[in-house]
mmCIF file of C-alpha atoms in Angstrom:
data_model
loop_
_atom_site.group_PDB
_atom_site.id
_atom_site.type_symbol
_atom_site.label_atom_id
_atom_site.label_comp_id
_atom_site.label_asym_id
_atom_site.label_seq_id
_atom_site.Cartn_x
_atom_site.Cartn_y
_atom_site.Cartn_z
ATOM 1 C CA MET A 22 15.731 -0.863 -1.117
ATOM 2 C CA ASN A 23 13.382 -1.377 1.610
ATOM 3 C CA LEU A 24 11.246 -4.426 2.177
ATOM 4 C CA GLY A 25 7.662 -4.310 3.463
ATOM 5 C CA LEU A 26 4.849 -6.816 4.073
ATOM 6 C CA VAL A 27 1.050 -6.514 3.683
ATOM 7 C CA LEU A 28 -0.685 -7.441 6.987
ATOM 8 C CA PRO A 29 -3.236 -10.114 6.874
ATOM 9 C CA LEU A 30 -6.064 -7.898 7.429
ATOM 10 C CA TYR A 31 -8.559 -10.211 5.396
ATOM 11 C CA SER A 32 -8.059 -12.759 8.068
ATOM 12 C CA GLY A 33 -10.460 -10.661 10.142
ATOM 13 C CA ASP A 34 -8.356 -11.954 13.002
ATOM 14 C CA PRO A 35 -6.426 -9.298 15.173
ATOM 15 C CA ALA A 36 -4.393 -11.754 16.970
ATOM 16 C CA ARG A 37 -3.156 -13.213 13.799
ATOM 17 C CA VAL A 38 -2.338 -9.639 12.365
ATOM 18 C CA MET A 39 -0.300 -8.766 15.606
ATOM 19 C CA ALA A 40 1.629 -12.115 15.589
ATOM 20 C CA PHE A 41 2.366 -11.495 11.915
ATOM 21 C CA ALA A 42 3.638 -8.041 12.578
ATOM 22 C CA GLU A 43 5.728 -9.143 15.529
ATOM 23 C CA ARG A 44 7.208 -12.045 13.382
ATOM 24 C CA ALA A 45 8.004 -9.717 10.601
ATOM 25 C CA THR A 46 9.814 -7.380 12.753
ATOM 26 C CA ALA A 47 11.793 -10.241 14.174
ATOM 27 C CA LEU A 48 12.832 -11.486 10.903
ATOM 28 C CA GLY A 49 14.241 -7.982 9.909
ATOM 29 C CA PHE A 50 11.594 -6.755 7.633
ATOM 30 C CA ASP A 51 11.489 -2.893 7.206
ATOM 31 C CA GLY A 52 7.717 -2.136 7.025
ATOM 32 C CA LEU A 53 4.113 -3.318 7.611
ATOM 33 C CA PHE A 54 1.392 -1.925 5.218
ATOM 34 C CA ALA A 55 -2.553 -2.289 5.303
ATOM 35 C CA PHE A 56 -4.846 -2.745 2.584
ATOM 36 C CA ASP A 57 -7.961 -0.289 2.871
ATOM 37 C CA HIS A 58 -10.990 -2.438 2.141
ATOM 38 C CA PHE A 59 -13.939 -2.935 4.243
ATOM 39 C CA PHE A 60 -14.161 -6.471 2.664
ATOM 40 C CA PRO A 61 -11.908 -8.179 0.231
ATOM 41 C CA PRO A 62 -12.605 -6.868 -3.503
ATOM 42 C CA GLY A 63 -14.662 -9.165 -5.490
ATOM 43 C CA THR A 64 -16.401 -10.835 -2.499
ATOM 44 C CA SER A 65 -19.177 -9.870 -0.249
ATOM 45 C CA ALA A 66 -19.698 -8.033 2.894
ATOM 46 C CA GLU A 67 -19.713 -11.347 4.779
ATOM 47 C CA ARG A 68 -16.087 -11.591 4.280
ATOM 48 C CA ALA A 69 -14.097 -10.265 7.143
ATOM 49 C CA SER A 70 -11.566 -7.583 6.796
ATOM 50 C CA LEU A 71 -9.923 -5.458 9.594
ATOM 51 C CA GLU A 72 -9.844 -1.577 9.288
ATOM 52 C CA ALA A 73 -6.506 -0.158 8.168
ATOM 53 C CA PHE A 74 -5.978 2.857 10.413
ATOM 54 C CA THR A 75 -7.062 1.232 13.694
ATOM 55 C CA THR A 76 -5.233 -1.997 12.872
ATOM 56 C CA LEU A 77 -1.807 0.133 12.020
ATOM 57 C CA SER A 78 -2.287 2.036 15.355
ATOM 58 C CA ALA A 79 -2.250 -1.112 17.219
ATOM 59 C CA VAL A 80 0.811 -2.412 15.124
ATOM 60 C CA THR A 81 2.677 0.601 15.946
ATOM 61 C CA VAL A 82 2.483 0.055 19.571
ATOM 62 C CA ALA A 83 3.735 -3.431 19.344
ATOM 63 C CA CYS A 84 6.477 -2.786 16.721
ATOM 64 C CA PRO A 85 7.528 0.788 17.454
ATOM 65 C CA ASN A 86 10.445 0.833 15.080
ATOM 66 C CA MET A 87 8.688 -0.381 12.099
ATOM 67 C CA THR A 88 7.583 1.769 9.096
ATOM 68 C CA ILE A 89 3.964 1.512 8.793
ATOM 69 C CA GLY A 90 1.595 2.617 5.952
ATOM 70 C CA THR A 91 -1.712 2.362 4.099
ATOM 71 C CA PHE A 92 -1.270 0.621 0.940
ATOM 72 C CA VAL A 93 -3.557 2.338 -0.205
ATOM 73 C CA ALA A 94 -6.406 4.352 1.503
ATOM 74 C CA ARG A 95 -9.092 5.336 -0.902
ATOM 75 C CA ALA A 96 -10.095 9.051 -1.522
ATOM 76 C CA GLY A 97 -13.763 9.507 -0.834
ATOM 77 C CA VAL A 98 -13.929 6.657 2.029
ATOM 78 C CA ARG A 99 -13.146 9.203 4.822
ATOM 79 C CA ALA A 100 -13.699 12.990 4.616
ATOM 80 C CA PRO A 101 -10.443 14.665 3.945
ATOM 81 C CA GLY A 102 -10.239 16.560 7.161
ATOM 82 C CA MET A 103 -10.508 13.375 9.152
ATOM 83 C CA LEU A 104 -7.809 11.590 6.980
ATOM 84 C CA ALA A 105 -5.594 14.479 7.732
ATOM 85 C CA LYS A 106 -6.278 14.264 11.327
ATOM 86 C CA MET A 107 -5.839 10.430 11.421
ATOM 87 C CA ALA A 108 -2.549 10.603 9.359
ATOM 88 C CA GLY A 109 -1.003 13.373 11.384
ATOM 89 C CA GLN A 110 -1.673 11.451 14.730
ATOM 90 C CA ILE A 111 -0.625 8.097 13.599
ATOM 91 C CA ASP A 112 2.517 9.508 12.491
ATOM 92 C CA ASP A 113 3.257 11.131 15.703
ATOM 93 C CA MET A 114 2.201 7.698 17.456
ATOM 94 C CA SER A 115 4.784 5.783 15.203
ATOM 95 C CA GLY A 116 7.417 8.327 16.000
ATOM 96 C CA GLY A 117 7.513 9.722 12.320
ATOM 97 C CA ASN A 118 7.198 6.189 10.790
ATOM 98 C CA PHE A 119 3.984 6.452 8.864
ATOM 99 C CA ILE A 120 3.299 6.727 5.249
ATOM 100 C CA LEU A 121 -0.223 7.792 3.994
ATOM 101 C CA GLY A 122 -0.592 5.868 0.693
ATOM 102 C CA LEU A 123 -3.489 7.303 -1.083
ATOM 103 C CA GLY A 124 -5.441 5.965 -4.327
ATOM 104 C CA ALA A 125 -8.290 6.654 -6.482
ATOM 105 C CA GLY A 126 -10.039 3.257 -6.325
ATOM 106 C CA ASP A 127 -11.784 1.552 -9.283
ATOM 107 C CA GLU A 128 -14.990 0.097 -10.430
ATOM 108 C CA GLN A 129 -14.399 -2.881 -8.062
ATOM 109 C CA SER A 130 -14.842 -0.091 -5.068
ATOM 110 C CA ARG A 131 -18.609 0.227 -6.112
ATOM 111 C CA ALA A 132 -19.745 -2.766 -3.930
ATOM 112 C CA GLU A 133 -18.105 -1.347 -0.670
ATOM 113 C CA ALA A 134 -19.584 1.921 -1.496
ATOM 114 C CA GLU A 135 -23.082 0.866 -1.908
ATOM 115 C CA THR A 136 -22.759 -1.535 1.103
ATOM 116 C CA PHE A 137 -21.509 1.272 3.452
ATOM 117 C CA GLY A 138 -23.001 4.416 2.201
ATOM 118 C CA PHE A 139 -20.234 6.387 0.835
ATOM 119 C CA GLU A 140 -20.108 7.915 -2.520
ATOM 120 C CA HIS A 141 -18.777 6.099 -5.624
ATOM 121 C CA LEU A 142 -17.803 8.491 -8.631
ATOM 122 C CA GLU A 143 -18.787 7.036 -11.967
ATOM 123 C CA THR A 144 -15.601 7.677 -13.967
ATOM 124 C CA GLN A 145 -11.948 7.134 -13.494
ATOM 125 C CA THR A 146 -11.336 10.573 -14.476
ATOM 126 C CA GLU A 147 -13.667 12.047 -11.593
ATOM 127 C CA ARG A 148 -12.167 9.389 -8.940
ATOM 128 C CA TYR A 149 -8.672 10.891 -10.043
ATOM 129 C CA GLU A 150 -9.881 14.487 -9.806
ATOM 130 C CA LEU A 151 -11.142 13.756 -6.392
ATOM 131 C CA LEU A 152 -7.730 12.093 -5.432
ATOM 132 C CA ALA A 153 -5.794 15.039 -6.493
ATOM 133 C CA ASP A 154 -7.796 17.380 -4.424
ATOM 134 C CA THR A 155 -7.930 15.056 -1.387
ATOM 135 C CA VAL A 156 -4.043 15.144 -1.541
ATOM 136 C CA ARG A 157 -3.925 18.959 -1.824
ATOM 137 C CA GLY A 158 -6.289 19.312 0.943
ATOM 138 C CA VAL A 159 -4.764 16.949 3.337
ATOM 139 C CA ARG A 160 -1.239 18.196 2.747
ATOM 140 C CA ALA A 161 -2.259 21.783 3.102
ATOM 141 C CA LEU A 162 -3.755 20.844 6.752
ATOM 142 C CA LEU A 163 -0.721 18.885 7.561
ATOM 143 C CA ASP A 164 1.445 21.784 6.662
ATOM 144 C CA GLY A 165 -0.430 24.138 8.963
ATOM 145 C CA ARG A 166 -2.420 25.815 5.985
ATOM 146 C CA ALA A 167 -6.171 26.110 5.366
ATOM 147 C CA TRP A 168 -7.437 24.288 2.199
ATOM 148 C CA VAL A 169 -9.503 26.929 0.088
ATOM 149 C CA GLY A 170 -11.759 24.128 -1.332
ATOM 150 C CA SER A 171 -12.706 22.639 -4.739
ATOM 151 C CA ASP A 172 -15.866 21.409 -6.519
ATOM 152 C CA LEU A 173 -14.910 17.880 -4.966
ATOM 153 C CA VAL A 174 -13.237 18.708 -1.690
ATOM 154 C CA PRO A 175 -14.858 21.436 0.527
ATOM 155 C CA ALA A 176 -12.855 24.131 2.283
ATOM 156 C CA MET A 177 -10.986 23.222 5.436
ATOM 157 C CA GLU A 178 -9.961 26.029 7.634
ATOM 158 C CA GLY A 179 -8.199 23.846 10.301
ATOM 159 C CA PRO A 180 -5.876 24.013 11.941
ATOM 160 C CA LEU A 181 -4.888 20.459 13.218
ATOM 161 C CA ALA A 182 -4.435 20.547 16.983
ATOM 162 C CA PRO A 183 -1.976 19.256 17.957
ATOM 163 C CA ALA A 184 0.001 19.982 14.803
ATOM 164 C CA PRO A 185 2.025 17.075 13.421
ATOM 165 C CA ARG A 186 5.551 16.952 15.187
ATOM 166 C CA ARG A 187 7.037 15.876 11.936
ATOM 167 C CA SER A 188 7.129 19.214 9.551
ATOM 168 C CA GLY A 189 4.490 18.792 6.791
ATOM 169 C CA GLY A 190 3.313 15.495 8.186
ATOM 170 C CA PRO A 191 3.880 11.936 6.842
ATOM 171 C CA PRO A 192 5.008 11.356 3.166
ATOM 172 C CA VAL A 193 2.264 10.629 0.750
ATOM 173 C CA TRP A 194 2.288 8.075 -1.836
ATOM 174 C CA ILE A 195 -0.020 7.463 -4.716
ATOM 175 C CA GLY A 196 -0.922 4.143 -5.827
ATOM 176 C CA GLY A 197 -2.033 3.397 -9.327
ATOM 177 C CA LYS A 198 -0.719 1.522 -12.669
ATOM 178 C CA GLY A 199 -1.967 4.137 -15.324
ATOM 179 C CA ASP A 200 -0.749 7.585 -16.650
ATOM 180 C CA ALA A 201 -3.034 9.527 -14.447
ATOM 181 C CA ALA A 202 -1.553 8.042 -11.176
ATOM 182 C CA LEU A 203 2.007 8.568 -12.533
ATOM 183 C CA ARG A 204 1.433 12.151 -13.356
ATOM 184 C CA LEU A 205 -0.332 12.978 -9.962
ATOM 185 C CA ALA A 206 2.295 11.291 -7.885
ATOM 186 C CA ALA A 207 5.066 13.440 -9.961
ATOM 187 C CA ASP A 208 3.052 16.614 -9.280
ATOM 188 C CA LEU A 209 2.067 16.116 -5.679
ATOM 189 C CA ALA A 210 3.540 13.209 -3.979
ATOM 190 C CA ASP A 211 6.512 11.921 -2.317
ATOM 191 C CA GLY A 212 6.206 8.307 -3.767
ATOM 192 C CA TRP A 213 4.315 6.266 -6.421
ATOM 193 C CA ASN A 214 3.352 2.690 -6.068
ATOM 194 C CA GLY A 215 2.927 0.305 -8.960
ATOM 195 C CA TRP A 216 0.990 -2.619 -7.935
ATOM 196 C CA GLY A 217 1.163 -6.156 -9.656
ATOM 197 C CA ILE A 218 3.486 -5.173 -12.507
ATOM 198 C CA ASP A 219 6.281 -7.010 -14.124
ATOM 199 C CA GLU A 220 10.028 -5.722 -13.505
ATOM 200 C CA GLU A 221 10.459 -4.427 -17.145
ATOM 201 C CA THR A 222 7.160 -2.262 -16.844
ATOM 202 C CA PHE A 223 8.163 -1.044 -13.486
ATOM 203 C CA ALA A 224 11.497 -0.084 -14.720
ATOM 204 C CA ALA A 225 9.994 1.927 -17.696
ATOM 205 C CA ARG A 226 7.535 3.652 -15.220
ATOM 206 C CA ALA A 227 10.113 4.404 -12.618
ATOM 207 C CA ALA A 228 12.127 6.182 -15.476
ATOM 208 C CA GLU A 229 9.311 8.001 -16.587
ATOM 209 C CA LEU A 230 8.453 9.113 -12.837
ATOM 210 C CA THR A 231 11.880 10.198 -12.548
ATOM 211 C CA ALA A 232 11.618 12.442 -15.749
ATOM 212 C CA LEU A 233 8.172 13.915 -14.832
ATOM 213 C CA SER A 234 9.246 14.938 -11.375
ATOM 214 C CA GLY A 235 12.821 16.087 -12.184
ATOM 215 C CA ALA A 236 11.291 18.482 -14.863
ATOM 216 C CA SER A 237 9.375 20.338 -11.911
ATOM 217 C CA GLY A 238 12.295 20.062 -9.488
ATOM 218 C CA ARG A 239 10.878 17.537 -7.561
ATOM 219 C CA THR A 240 12.029 13.808 -6.420
ATOM 220 C CA VAL A 241 9.510 11.131 -6.106
ATOM 221 C CA GLU A 242 10.123 7.710 -4.952
ATOM 222 C CA PRO A 243 9.001 4.762 -7.198
ATOM 223 C CA ASN A 244 7.800 1.484 -5.437
ATOM 224 C CA TRP A 245 6.848 -1.820 -6.204
ATOM 225 C CA GLY A 246 3.925 -3.628 -4.693
ATOM 226 C CA GLY A 247 2.439 -6.901 -5.278
ATOM 227 C CA ILE A 248 1.526 -10.590 -4.234
ATOM 228 C CA ALA A 249 4.668 -13.055 -4.014
ATOM 229 C CA LEU A 250 4.166 -16.873 -4.217
ATOM 230 C CA VAL A 251 7.247 -18.206 -3.154
ATOM 231 C CA GLY A 252 8.275 -22.009 -2.877
ATOM 232 C CA GLU A 253 11.312 -23.723 -1.932
ATOM 233 C CA ASP A 254 11.796 -25.095 -5.554
ATOM 234 C CA ALA A 255 10.029 -25.317 -8.960
ATOM 235 C CA ALA A 256 7.735 -28.309 -7.806
ATOM 236 C CA SER A 257 6.633 -26.604 -4.710
ATOM 237 C CA VAL A 258 5.848 -23.415 -6.795
ATOM 238 C CA GLU A 259 3.570 -25.240 -8.862
ATOM 239 C CA THR A 260 1.886 -27.126 -6.152
ATOM 240 C CA LEU A 261 1.087 -23.635 -4.496
ATOM 241 C CA LEU A 262 -0.184 -22.395 -7.947
ATOM 242 C CA VAL A 263 -2.516 -25.397 -8.310
ATOM 243 C CA ARG A 264 -3.687 -24.831 -4.896
ATOM 244 C CA ARG A 265 -4.776 -21.056 -5.547
ATOM 245 C CA ARG A 266 -6.535 -22.056 -8.629
ATOM 246 C CA GLU A 267 -8.481 -24.698 -6.834
ATOM 247 C CA VAL A 268 -9.795 -22.085 -4.490
ATOM 248 C CA GLY A 269 -10.536 -19.803 -7.264
ATOM 249 C CA LEU A 270 -7.495 -17.341 -6.684
ATOM 250 C CA THR A 271 -6.296 -16.791 -10.602
ATOM 251 C CA GLU A 272 -5.018 -13.322 -10.241
ATOM 252 C CA SER A 273 -2.661 -12.622 -13.360
ATOM 253 C CA THR A 274 -0.631 -10.283 -11.549
ATOM 254 C CA VAL A 275 0.703 -12.741 -8.822
ATOM 255 C CA TRP A 276 4.564 -13.201 -8.899
ATOM 256 C CA SER A 277 5.495 -16.733 -8.548
ATOM 257 C CA GLY A 278 8.889 -18.476 -8.304
ATOM 258 C CA THR A 279 11.510 -20.049 -5.788
ATOM 259 C CA ALA A 280 12.921 -17.989 -2.995
ATOM 260 C CA ALA A 281 16.193 -17.711 -5.039
ATOM 261 C CA GLU A 282 14.418 -16.323 -7.872
ATOM 262 C CA PHE A 283 12.334 -13.884 -5.749
ATOM 263 C CA ARG A 284 15.768 -12.493 -4.491
ATOM 264 C CA MET A 285 16.868 -11.857 -8.017
ATOM 265 C CA PHE A 286 13.734 -10.378 -8.871
ATOM 266 C CA LEU A 287 14.099 -7.821 -5.754
ATOM 267 C CA GLU A 288 17.664 -7.227 -6.873
ATOM 268 C CA ARG A 289 16.272 -6.065 -10.284
ATOM 269 C CA LEU A 290 13.684 -3.881 -8.871
ATOM 270 C CA ALA A 291 16.341 -2.135 -6.722
ATOM 271 C CA ALA A 292 18.435 -1.601 -9.831
ATOM 272 C CA ALA A 293 15.409 -0.018 -11.417
ATOM 273 C CA GLY A 294 15.273 2.546 -8.573
ATOM 274 C CA ALA A 295 12.698 1.068 -6.426
ATOM 275 C CA SER A 296 12.734 2.569 -2.772
ATOM 276 C CA TRP A 297 10.380 -0.084 -1.519
ATOM 277 C CA ALA A 298 9.140 -3.710 -2.448
ATOM 278 C CA ILE A 299 6.025 -4.412 -0.536
ATOM 279 C CA PHE A 300 4.214 -7.527 -1.029
ATOM 280 C CA VAL A 301 1.792 -10.108 0.155
ATOM 281 C CA PRO A 302 3.793 -13.374 1.121
ATOM 282 C CA ALA A 303 1.018 -15.757 -0.184
ATOM 283 C CA GLY A 304 0.842 -19.463 0.446
ATOM 284 C CA PRO A 305 1.667 -21.115 3.848
ATOM 285 C CA ALA A 306 2.157 -19.359 7.066
ATOM 286 C CA ASP A 307 6.037 -19.823 7.035
ATOM 287 C CA ARG A 308 6.573 -17.744 3.804
ATOM 288 C CA MET A 309 7.891 -14.763 5.486
ATOM 289 C CA ASP A 310 10.501 -17.042 7.090
ATOM 290 C CA LEU A 311 11.530 -18.519 3.943
ATOM 291 C CA ILE A 312 11.870 -15.302 2.207
ATOM 292 C CA ALA A 313 13.847 -13.725 5.090
ATOM 293 C CA ASP A 314 16.195 -16.675 5.104
ATOM 294 C CA ALA A 315 16.847 -16.245 1.235
ATOM 295 C CA LEU A 316 17.297 -12.521 1.723
ATOM 296 C CA ASP A 317 19.490 -12.835 4.682
ATOM 297 C CA ARG A 318 17.077 -10.435 6.530
ATOM 298 C CA VAL A 319 17.380 -11.901 9.948
ATOM 299 C CA ARG A 320 18.425 -9.421 12.533
ATOM 300 C CA PRO A 321 21.063 -10.472 15.110
#
């Protein structure tokens, strides 16, 4: 199983992001991924956040052998034609190491849409219809075909020039915990990401994904993502949890435990079929070092 880290784009500090990326590379992690938010969800536009694609372009130059990806870019934020152009070009720049993660967004996305002037569809059903047609349209262009158009995504003649060097362009993942995301991934994508779910739920969803995609002769990779709050021992874990609560970070989906427990958690995800585990190393700045040491990830 590959291990990826989420870049600290919410710091608003390009130097910090680049230092994080270079340290993760030196420690032997496999990939670096970017959230796609104009400001952190649940906050305001005054909170800084770096843009995903431009940041990943810089990261792939500094860390050329790392897998990079969006985790996940939301349908509707960018025109599908531009999204295809960006995905194909950044995949070429990375030497074929880019993953295009896409998602539908949710009601929390409304604030960003209203602040920056892009459309926010009212229902989750509409948002998933837009996501499905965005995937179809983007994949058509990346594959050298025109997109005939739909009610939500207009026709795109193309072609992309230059054409992506990788046949068909980068792999596409669909992010989302619900049935709609799982079905969409099984039908149209190369991978699915379940964010913040426990290992038992992940195992069940991974098995369901395998059954759904296998029924149509496809193979779709299940991947886990989440926030990991890792401590040296039980006492330090409790201290870190208290600190998060004191600053108002009370997410119920945060995984927490010791480095040894996190290693066992990852082993169980791998046994359940996860191709990637991608996480935010929450807490002090040295958490990725602590995790790498526990996982024996340091490269010679």
